[in-house]
Amino acid sequence: MPRNDTVPPVNILVVNAGSSSLKFMMFCMTKEQMLAKGIVERIGLKEPNLVYQRFDGQELREQVDVHNHDDALKVVCEKLVDRKYGVLDRLTEVEAIGHRVVHGGEKFHDSTLITDEVKQSISDCASLAPLHNPPNLGGIEACERVFPGVPNIAVFDTAFHHSMPPASYLYAIPYEYYEKYGVRKYGFHGTSHKFVAQATAKFLGKPLSDLKLITCHLGNGASIAAVERGKSIDTSMGMTPLNGLVMGTRCGDIDPAVVLYLVRQGMKADDIDKLLNKKSGLLGVAGIGSSDMRDIITAAEHGNDQAKRALWMFVHRLVSYIGSYHTILGGANAVVFTGGIGENSAYIRARVIAKLACIGCYLDDAVNHEVVARPAIVSTKESTLLAVVMPTNEELMIARETLRVLKGSPKATDTIYE
Ligand code: ADP
């Protein structure tokens, strides 16, 4: 059905465009049902391929001939209306498109309808996220061409952290560098932190406005946020997603003088960038040729000392942030684990929670062991600080935001979605 402005959209396509990939998820928002999802990978490279999954588990993998995001989107469109694998009768049923945009700088504190001015601002933020914002914009423009007249909404990874106070977001360098160059902490993974904060409130049966939460998004990229009454007041990633926790291939916190030292040893900026972003973290420390936490755990269990060190660094850094955010929040109700590691790894959760007894959080070992990717409390009844596992769903959050913007609803920090 063509879009009618008085009726909120029902079918929302969520797009996450990277430099050589395009991820998508198609939702019917009447019951927040995922209809189909997938990814086109290796766009513009050798042997691009499509993975397409329908809500009923039917899956399709095939090589595709795509050279750019427009081609990739057209391939996705063909599948969405395919006789056998499709979930829509016709493409005009796509009523709105929500886009993941990594960096919204200082300008965007909320999701927004995309206009030419918004696109210019996303482009202006490209210097802060050179690997992400340009392809995000490419995905938006491809959608404008392939779905003319359909509204596009930008949902920013940085927006949720806009509520951080200056004490959290400023770096202790002369203020003019903030004013002149925008050098400050922005924070990322905001869509995930927001989703799990809301989902945890619903799961605990409490209004978000009554809760102080420490949300730990532990995936290949990892970050933690202090969420007070639904608002982020601090987070571990900084001006870029390199700061904070030990990640799959990123170093996280490091003395900035290390960079200067390496420059003086003759290393070039691009090489240091690659070293800290792509060769560090679990990959660099464990030295087993993998950044995958499952491989690191297996190697550690087989007695590999470097893998053990990588694990302890990961846990140590996370625990030190949890302690810090517990203090900043003046005590918290729950530590929330999400992302591939947080949702699936009882091993990591157990090691982190074992360190939290001093702040009232005690592991329920039996429950923790059997929880995989489902909402659960994995701390004992005696705990004053709960440990919660909460699967994230960034795509659903983007679809919800798209719907909210199109309905014209105000920014809600305390919405409990049913
Ligand atoms: P991304 O940041 O790419 O979205 P994910 O959130 O999917 O990443 O998380 C990927 C990480 O989750 C990988 O390090 C992977 O090893 C880890 N992971 C997934 N399942 C498990 C598990 N059962 N135990 C430990 N780690 C796991």
Short mmCIF file of C-alpha atoms and ligand atoms in Angstrom, two decimals:
data_model
loop_
_atom_site.label_atom_id
_atom_site.label_comp_id
_atom_site.label_asym_id
_atom_site.label_seq_id
_atom_site.Cartn_x
_atom_site.Cartn_y
_atom_site.Cartn_z
CA MET A 1 0.00 0.00 0.00
CA PRO A 2 1.32 3.49 -0.75
CA ARG A 3 2.03 5.50 2.36
CA ASN A 4 -0.81 7.47 3.85
CA ASP A 5 0.49 10.25 6.11
CA THR A 6 -2.32 9.86 8.63
CA VAL A 7 -1.64 6.17 9.20
CA PRO A 8 1.64 5.13 10.78
CA PRO A 9 3.78 2.91 8.56
CA VAL A 10 3.60 -0.82 9.11
CA ASN A 11 6.32 -2.28 6.89
CA ILE A 12 9.72 -0.87 7.72
CA LEU A 13 12.99 -1.80 6.08
CA VAL A 14 16.12 -1.36 8.21
CA VAL A 15 19.39 -0.81 6.35
CA ASN A 16 22.93 -0.90 7.69
CA ALA A 17 25.30 -0.03 4.85
CA GLY A 18 29.04 -0.61 5.29
CA SER A 19 31.84 0.01 2.82
CA SER A 20 31.47 -3.40 1.15
CA SER A 21 28.33 -4.79 2.75
CA LEU A 22 24.64 -4.04 3.09
CA LYS A 23 22.72 -5.61 5.98
CA PHE A 24 18.95 -5.41 6.02
CA MET A 25 15.96 -6.45 8.10
CA MET A 26 12.34 -6.15 7.02
CA PHE A 27 9.80 -5.63 9.81
CA CYS A 28 6.05 -5.65 10.06
CA MET A 29 5.58 -3.30 13.01
CA THR A 30 1.99 -4.26 13.86
CA LYS A 31 3.46 -6.97 16.07
CA GLU A 32 7.14 -6.05 15.65
CA GLN A 33 7.62 -9.16 13.54
CA MET A 34 10.85 -9.68 11.59
CA LEU A 35 9.82 -10.82 8.10
CA ALA A 36 13.21 -11.28 6.49
CA LYS A 37 16.82 -10.35 7.06
CA GLY A 38 20.17 -10.78 5.43
CA ILE A 39 23.35 -9.32 4.09
CA VAL A 40 24.97 -8.64 0.75
CA GLU A 41 28.72 -8.97 1.24
CA ARG A 42 31.80 -8.15 -0.81
CA ILE A 43 30.02 -5.38 -2.75
CA GLY A 44 32.36 -4.14 -5.48
CA LEU A 45 34.85 -6.92 -4.70
CA LYS A 46 35.45 -10.42 -6.07
CA GLU A 47 32.55 -12.89 -5.74
CA PRO A 48 29.91 -10.87 -3.90
CA ASN A 49 27.27 -12.96 -2.19
CA LEU A 50 23.83 -12.71 -0.64
CA VAL A 51 22.57 -14.42 2.51
CA TYR A 52 18.80 -14.11 2.88
CA GLN A 53 16.74 -15.58 5.73
CA ARG A 54 13.00 -15.59 6.04
CA PHE A 55 11.10 -15.43 9.34
CA ASP A 56 10.26 -19.16 9.00
CA GLY A 57 13.92 -20.15 8.81
CA GLN A 58 14.10 -20.61 5.02
CA GLU A 59 17.54 -19.55 3.95
CA LEU A 60 19.11 -18.67 0.66
CA ARG A 61 22.81 -18.20 -0.11
CA GLU A 62 23.91 -17.22 -3.58
CA GLN A 63 26.56 -15.37 -5.50
CA VAL A 64 25.29 -12.11 -6.91
CA ASP A 65 26.54 -9.65 -9.49
CA VAL A 66 26.69 -6.36 -7.55
CA HIS A 67 29.05 -3.46 -8.03
CA ASN A 68 27.58 -0.85 -5.68
CA HIS A 69 24.91 -0.28 -3.02
CA ASP A 70 22.19 0.35 -5.63
CA ASP A 71 22.85 -3.09 -7.13
CA ALA A 72 22.86 -4.69 -3.68
CA LEU A 73 19.58 -3.07 -2.75
CA LYS A 74 17.98 -4.21 -6.00
CA VAL A 75 19.05 -7.79 -5.26
CA VAL A 76 17.46 -7.51 -1.80
CA CYS A 77 14.28 -6.07 -3.36
CA GLU A 78 14.02 -9.00 -5.78
CA LYS A 79 14.12 -11.42 -2.87
CA LEU A 80 11.62 -9.49 -0.75
CA VAL A 81 9.00 -9.95 -3.49
CA ASP A 82 10.25 -13.31 -4.79
CA ARG A 83 7.44 -15.83 -5.41
CA LYS A 84 9.12 -18.51 -3.35
CA TYR A 85 11.15 -16.63 -0.75
CA GLY A 86 9.41 -13.25 -0.68
CA VAL A 87 7.55 -11.67 2.24
CA LEU A 88 5.84 -8.82 0.37
CA ASP A 89 3.47 -8.79 -2.60
CA ARG A 90 5.03 -5.69 -4.06
CA LEU A 91 7.79 -3.24 -3.18
CA THR A 92 5.36 -0.36 -2.63
CA GLU A 93 4.55 -2.14 0.65
CA VAL A 94 7.88 -0.82 1.98
CA GLU A 95 6.56 2.29 3.69
CA ALA A 96 9.63 3.64 5.45
CA ILE A 97 13.34 2.92 5.71
CA GLY A 98 15.44 3.25 8.87
CA HIS A 99 19.20 3.66 8.49
CA ARG A 100 21.97 2.99 10.93
CA VAL A 101 24.28 6.01 10.87
CA VAL A 102 27.38 5.70 13.01
CA HIS A 103 28.33 9.31 13.74
CA GLY A 104 25.89 12.13 14.33
CA GLY A 105 28.49 14.43 15.89
CA GLU A 106 27.10 17.13 18.18
CA LYS A 107 24.31 18.00 15.80
CA PHE A 108 22.07 14.96 16.14
CA HIS A 109 20.73 14.12 19.57
CA ASP A 110 17.78 12.20 18.16
CA SER A 111 16.78 10.10 15.16
CA THR A 112 15.63 12.26 12.28
CA LEU A 113 13.84 12.33 8.93
CA ILE A 114 16.50 12.55 6.22
CA THR A 115 16.53 15.71 4.13
CA ASP A 116 19.24 17.24 1.94
CA GLU A 117 20.39 19.27 4.94
CA VAL A 118 20.60 16.15 7.12
CA LYS A 119 22.60 14.36 4.43
CA GLN A 120 25.01 17.31 4.33
CA SER A 121 25.43 17.12 8.10
CA ILE A 122 26.08 13.36 7.95
CA SER A 123 28.69 14.08 5.32
CA ASP A 124 30.19 16.83 7.51
CA CYS A 125 30.62 14.26 10.31
CA ALA A 126 32.62 11.99 7.98
CA SER A 127 35.95 13.29 9.28
CA LEU A 128 34.97 11.85 12.69
CA ALA A 129 34.00 8.44 11.24
CA PRO A 130 35.72 8.14 7.86
CA LEU A 131 35.13 4.39 7.58
CA HIS A 132 31.45 4.51 8.49
CA ASN A 133 29.60 7.71 7.62
CA PRO A 134 30.41 7.73 3.87
CA PRO A 135 29.02 4.20 3.28
CA ASN A 136 26.06 4.94 5.57
CA LEU A 137 25.30 7.92 3.35
CA GLY A 138 25.80 5.74 0.28
CA GLY A 139 23.10 3.38 1.61
CA ILE A 140 20.71 6.31 2.17
CA GLU A 141 21.20 7.64 -1.35
CA ALA A 142 20.78 4.17 -2.85
CA CYS A 143 17.43 3.86 -1.01
CA GLU A 144 16.34 7.28 -2.27
CA ARG A 145 16.95 6.08 -5.82
CA VAL A 146 15.49 2.59 -5.46
CA PHE A 147 12.49 3.64 -3.30
CA PRO A 148 11.54 7.13 -4.58
CA GLY A 149 9.11 8.94 -2.29
CA VAL A 150 9.58 6.57 0.66
CA PRO A 151 10.71 8.40 3.83
CA ASN A 152 14.22 7.62 5.11
CA ILE A 153 15.07 8.02 8.79
CA ALA A 154 18.60 8.24 10.23
CA VAL A 155 19.20 6.56 13.59
CA PHE A 156 22.58 7.53 15.03
CA ASP A 157 24.86 5.34 17.16
CA THR A 158 25.98 8.46 18.98
CA ALA A 159 22.56 10.00 19.73
CA PHE A 160 21.77 8.09 22.93
CA HIS A 161 24.95 9.41 24.55
CA HIS A 162 24.03 13.02 23.85
CA SER A 163 22.76 13.27 27.42
CA MET A 164 26.29 12.89 28.85
CA PRO A 165 27.33 15.88 30.95
CA PRO A 166 30.49 17.86 30.02
CA ALA A 167 32.37 16.21 32.91
CA SER A 168 31.96 12.92 31.03
CA TYR A 169 32.39 14.03 27.47
CA LEU A 170 35.21 16.59 27.67
CA TYR A 171 38.86 15.59 27.45
CA ALA A 172 41.28 17.40 29.73
CA ILE A 173 42.95 19.34 26.94
CA PRO A 174 42.50 23.08 26.19
CA TYR A 175 38.82 23.84 25.62
CA GLU A 176 39.53 25.43 22.24
CA TYR A 177 40.24 21.97 20.75
CA TYR A 178 36.67 21.01 21.60
CA GLU A 179 35.32 24.27 20.19
CA LYS A 180 37.49 24.33 17.08
CA TYR A 181 37.76 20.66 16.15
CA GLY A 182 34.95 18.92 18.05
CA VAL A 183 37.48 16.87 20.03
CA ARG A 184 35.34 15.20 22.72
CA LYS A 185 33.84 11.89 23.67
CA TYR A 186 30.75 11.02 21.58
CA GLY A 187 30.20 7.36 22.46
CA PHE A 188 28.83 4.62 20.17
CA HIS A 189 26.59 1.52 20.28
CA GLY A 190 23.89 3.93 21.53
CA THR A 191 21.09 2.08 19.76
CA SER A 192 22.05 -1.13 21.57
CA HIS A 193 22.54 0.49 24.99
CA LYS A 194 19.14 2.17 24.64
CA PHE A 195 17.44 -1.04 23.52
CA VAL A 196 18.80 -3.17 26.37
CA ALA A 197 18.10 -0.46 28.96
CA GLN A 198 14.45 -0.36 27.89
CA ALA A 199 14.20 -4.14 27.57
CA THR A 200 15.74 -4.64 31.01
CA ALA A 201 13.23 -2.25 32.60
CA LYS A 202 10.40 -4.16 30.96
CA PHE A 203 11.89 -7.51 32.01
CA LEU A 204 12.27 -6.36 35.61
CA GLY A 205 8.77 -4.88 35.54
CA LYS A 206 10.02 -1.44 36.63
CA PRO A 207 9.81 1.97 34.96
CA LEU A 208 13.10 2.93 33.36
CA SER A 209 12.81 6.21 35.26
CA ASP A 210 13.34 4.27 38.52
CA LEU A 211 16.48 2.44 37.38
CA LYS A 212 20.21 2.95 37.27
CA LEU A 213 21.80 0.49 34.88
CA ILE A 214 25.30 -0.42 33.74
CA THR A 215 24.90 -1.81 30.22
CA CYS A 216 27.79 -3.87 28.78
CA HIS A 217 27.68 -4.39 25.01
CA LEU A 218 30.31 -7.08 24.43
CA GLY A 219 30.68 -8.02 20.77
CA ASN A 220 33.61 -7.71 18.38
CA GLY A 221 33.40 -4.06 19.28
CA ALA A 222 32.63 -3.54 22.96
CA SER A 223 31.46 -0.65 25.09
CA ILE A 224 29.82 0.00 28.43
CA ALA A 225 27.40 2.75 29.46
CA ALA A 226 26.15 4.20 32.73
CA VAL A 227 22.40 4.72 32.21
CA GLU A 228 20.58 6.82 34.79
CA ARG A 229 16.77 6.84 34.48
CA GLY A 230 17.00 5.99 30.76
CA LYS A 231 19.74 8.50 29.97
CA SER A 232 23.37 7.77 29.20
CA ILE A 233 25.61 9.70 31.58
CA ASP A 234 28.91 8.09 30.59
CA THR A 235 30.28 5.55 28.17
CA SER A 236 33.62 3.95 27.38
CA MET A 237 34.06 4.65 23.66
CA GLY A 238 35.32 8.13 22.91
CA MET A 239 35.67 10.47 19.98
CA THR A 240 36.07 7.25 17.99
CA PRO A 241 35.10 3.62 18.72
CA LEU A 242 38.75 2.80 19.59
CA ASN A 243 38.61 3.80 23.24
CA GLY A 244 37.52 1.87 26.32
CA LEU A 245 37.23 -1.88 26.70
CA VAL A 246 39.57 -4.50 25.23
CA MET A 247 37.87 -5.54 21.97
CA GLY A 248 38.29 -8.18 19.27
CA THR A 249 40.97 -6.25 17.38
CA ARG A 250 40.93 -2.81 19.08
CA CYS A 251 43.14 -1.88 22.00
CA GLY A 252 40.68 0.26 23.97
CA ASP A 253 42.22 2.54 26.62
CA ILE A 254 45.87 3.29 26.05
CA ASP A 255 48.22 6.05 27.18
CA PRO A 256 48.10 8.58 24.29
CA ALA A 257 51.86 9.01 24.67
CA VAL A 258 52.25 5.47 23.29
CA VAL A 259 51.14 6.86 19.93
CA LEU A 260 53.67 9.69 20.14
CA TYR A 261 56.38 7.24 21.12
CA LEU A 262 55.60 5.05 18.11
CA VAL A 263 55.62 8.10 15.82
CA ARG A 264 59.06 8.97 17.13
CA GLN A 265 60.16 5.39 16.44
CA GLY A 266 59.34 6.12 12.80
CA MET A 267 55.87 4.56 12.47
CA LYS A 268 53.42 6.29 10.15
CA ALA A 269 49.94 7.44 11.25
CA ASP A 270 48.20 4.89 8.99
CA ASP A 271 50.30 2.04 10.37
CA ILE A 272 49.56 3.03 13.97
CA ASP A 273 45.89 3.31 13.06
CA LYS A 274 45.97 -0.25 11.69
CA LEU A 275 47.95 -1.52 14.67
CA LEU A 276 45.51 -0.15 17.26
CA ASN A 277 42.26 -0.76 15.35
CA LYS A 278 42.90 -4.02 13.53
CA LYS A 279 45.82 -5.86 15.14
CA SER A 280 45.32 -5.24 18.84
CA GLY A 281 42.77 -6.33 21.45
CA LEU A 282 42.18 -10.07 21.87
CA LEU A 283 43.78 -10.76 18.47
CA GLY A 284 47.00 -8.96 19.31
CA VAL A 285 47.41 -10.10 22.89
CA ALA A 286 46.43 -13.77 22.49
CA GLY A 287 48.46 -14.15 19.30
CA ILE A 288 46.55 -17.21 18.11
CA GLY A 289 45.44 -15.63 14.84
CA SER A 290 41.85 -15.15 15.98
CA SER A 291 39.88 -12.34 17.60
CA ASP A 292 36.93 -14.64 18.29
CA MET A 293 36.27 -14.97 22.02
CA ARG A 294 35.35 -18.66 21.61
CA ASP A 295 38.80 -19.39 20.18
CA ILE A 296 40.52 -17.37 22.91
CA ILE A 297 38.62 -19.28 25.63
CA THR A 298 39.45 -22.64 24.03
CA ALA A 299 43.14 -21.72 23.74
CA ALA A 300 43.20 -20.54 27.37
CA GLU A 301 41.56 -23.78 28.49
CA HIS A 302 44.29 -25.68 26.63
CA GLY A 303 46.88 -23.82 28.67
CA ASN A 304 47.93 -21.06 26.22
CA ASP A 305 49.38 -18.36 28.52
CA GLN A 306 48.94 -15.47 26.10
CA ALA A 307 45.28 -16.40 25.58
CA LYS A 308 44.86 -16.47 29.38
CA ARG A 309 46.40 -12.99 29.60
CA ALA A 310 44.06 -11.70 26.89
CA LEU A 311 41.08 -13.05 28.83
CA TRP A 312 42.18 -11.52 32.10
CA MET A 313 42.83 -8.17 30.43
CA PHE A 314 39.34 -8.28 28.92
CA VAL A 315 37.76 -9.08 32.29
CA HIS A 316 39.97 -6.67 34.27
CA ARG A 317 39.19 -3.70 32.00
CA LEU A 318 35.46 -4.46 32.07
CA VAL A 319 35.38 -4.84 35.85
CA SER A 320 37.25 -1.57 36.35
CA TYR A 321 34.66 0.25 34.22
CA ILE A 322 31.76 -1.41 36.05
CA GLY A 323 33.27 -0.24 39.37
CA SER A 324 33.73 3.26 38.04
CA TYR A 325 30.18 3.51 36.65
CA HIS A 326 28.71 2.05 39.84
CA THR A 327 30.33 4.96 41.68
CA ILE A 328 29.33 7.57 39.09
CA LEU A 329 25.72 6.38 39.27
CA GLY A 330 25.81 6.43 43.07
CA GLY A 331 24.97 2.72 43.08
CA ALA A 332 23.10 0.78 40.43
CA ASN A 333 20.21 -1.67 40.15
CA ALA A 334 21.70 -3.97 37.53
CA VAL A 335 24.68 -4.79 35.35
CA VAL A 336 23.35 -5.87 31.97
CA PHE A 337 25.26 -8.20 29.63
CA THR A 338 24.56 -8.08 25.89
CA GLY A 339 26.27 -8.58 22.49
CA GLY A 340 27.70 -11.88 21.22
CA ILE A 341 29.95 -12.37 24.26
CA GLY A 342 27.61 -10.93 26.88
CA GLU A 343 24.63 -12.97 25.69
CA ASN A 344 26.40 -16.26 25.01
CA SER A 345 29.43 -16.60 27.21
CA ALA A 346 28.64 -17.93 30.68
CA TYR A 347 32.41 -18.24 31.09
CA ILE A 348 33.10 -14.50 30.74
CA ARG A 349 30.01 -13.48 32.74
CA ALA A 350 31.10 -15.77 35.58
CA ARG A 351 34.58 -14.25 35.67
CA VAL A 352 33.26 -10.70 35.65
CA ILE A 353 30.53 -11.29 38.25
CA ALA A 354 33.01 -13.08 40.53
CA LYS A 355 34.73 -9.68 40.91
CA LEU A 356 31.53 -7.81 41.79
CA ALA A 357 30.78 -9.27 45.24
CA CYS A 358 32.19 -6.09 46.83
CA ILE A 359 29.34 -4.11 45.22
CA GLY A 360 26.63 -6.61 46.12
CA CYS A 361 26.46 -8.79 43.01
CA TYR A 362 26.77 -12.56 43.51
CA LEU A 363 26.81 -15.12 40.72
CA ASP A 364 24.11 -17.78 40.46
CA ASP A 365 26.39 -20.30 38.82
CA ALA A 366 23.70 -22.83 37.91
CA VAL A 367 21.43 -20.30 36.21
CA ASN A 368 24.34 -18.53 34.52
CA HIS A 369 25.51 -21.77 32.97
CA GLU A 370 22.29 -22.54 31.22
CA VAL A 371 21.53 -19.02 29.95
CA VAL A 372 22.25 -18.50 26.25
CA ALA A 373 20.90 -15.43 24.45
CA ARG A 374 17.72 -15.00 26.47
CA PRO A 375 16.66 -12.50 29.12
CA ALA A 376 17.57 -13.80 32.57
CA ILE A 377 18.81 -12.77 36.00
CA VAL A 378 22.07 -14.60 36.63
CA SER A 379 22.78 -13.20 40.11
CA THR A 380 21.56 -14.76 43.37
CA LYS A 381 18.50 -13.55 45.30
CA GLU A 382 20.78 -11.96 47.94
CA SER A 383 22.31 -9.63 45.38
CA THR A 384 21.58 -5.91 45.75
CA LEU A 385 23.09 -5.33 42.31
CA LEU A 386 21.45 -7.66 39.78
CA ALA A 387 23.34 -9.28 36.91
CA VAL A 388 21.02 -9.49 33.88
CA VAL A 389 21.49 -11.09 30.45
CA MET A 390 19.53 -9.20 27.80
CA PRO A 391 19.81 -9.94 24.06
CA THR A 392 20.15 -6.77 22.04
CA ASN A 393 18.22 -6.01 18.86
CA GLU A 394 19.60 -2.90 17.22
CA GLU A 395 17.58 -3.41 14.03
CA LEU A 396 14.29 -3.52 15.93
CA MET A 397 15.33 -0.37 17.81
CA ILE A 398 16.00 1.35 14.47
CA ALA A 399 12.57 0.25 13.21
CA ARG A 400 10.95 1.58 16.41
CA GLU A 401 12.80 4.86 16.07
CA THR A 402 11.72 5.12 12.42
CA LEU A 403 8.12 4.62 13.45
CA ARG A 404 8.41 7.12 16.31
CA VAL A 405 9.91 9.83 14.09
CA LEU A 406 7.22 9.35 11.45
CA LYS A 407 4.47 9.45 14.07
CA GLY A 408 6.00 12.70 15.30
CA SER A 409 6.24 11.36 18.85
CA PRO A 410 8.64 13.21 21.13
CA LYS A 411 11.98 11.73 22.08
CA ALA A 412 11.17 9.24 24.78
CA THR A 413 13.74 8.04 27.26
CA ASP A 414 11.20 6.19 29.32
CA THR A 415 9.09 4.42 26.73
CA ILE A 416 8.39 0.84 27.64
CA TYR A 417 7.60 -0.94 24.40
CA GLU A 418 5.00 -3.64 24.57
P1 ADP B 1 29.54 -7.70 16.34
O1 ADP B 1 30.20 -6.66 17.19
O2 ADP B 1 30.33 -8.02 15.10
O3 ADP B 1 28.06 -7.50 16.10
P2 ADP B 1 28.71 -9.92 18.01
O4 ADP B 1 27.85 -9.13 18.93
O5 ADP B 1 28.05 -10.88 17.11
O6 ADP B 1 29.70 -9.02 17.19
O7 ADP B 1 29.75 -10.71 18.92
C1 ADP B 1 30.79 -11.45 18.38
C2 ADP B 1 31.61 -12.01 19.51
O8 ADP B 1 30.77 -12.85 20.31
C3 ADP B 1 32.79 -12.86 19.04
O9 ADP B 1 33.95 -12.56 19.80
C4 ADP B 1 32.32 -14.26 19.39
O10 ADP B 1 33.38 -15.10 19.71
C5 ADP B 1 31.51 -13.99 20.63
N1 ADP B 1 30.68 -15.14 20.98
C6 ADP B 1 29.59 -15.63 20.34
N2 ADP B 1 29.16 -16.76 20.96
C7 ADP B 1 29.99 -16.98 22.00
C8 ADP B 1 30.09 -17.95 23.03
N3 ADP B 1 29.23 -18.96 23.10
N4 ADP B 1 31.09 -17.85 23.93
C9 ADP B 1 31.97 -16.85 23.86
N5 ADP B 1 31.93 -15.88 22.94
C10 ADP B 1 30.96 -15.95 22.01
#
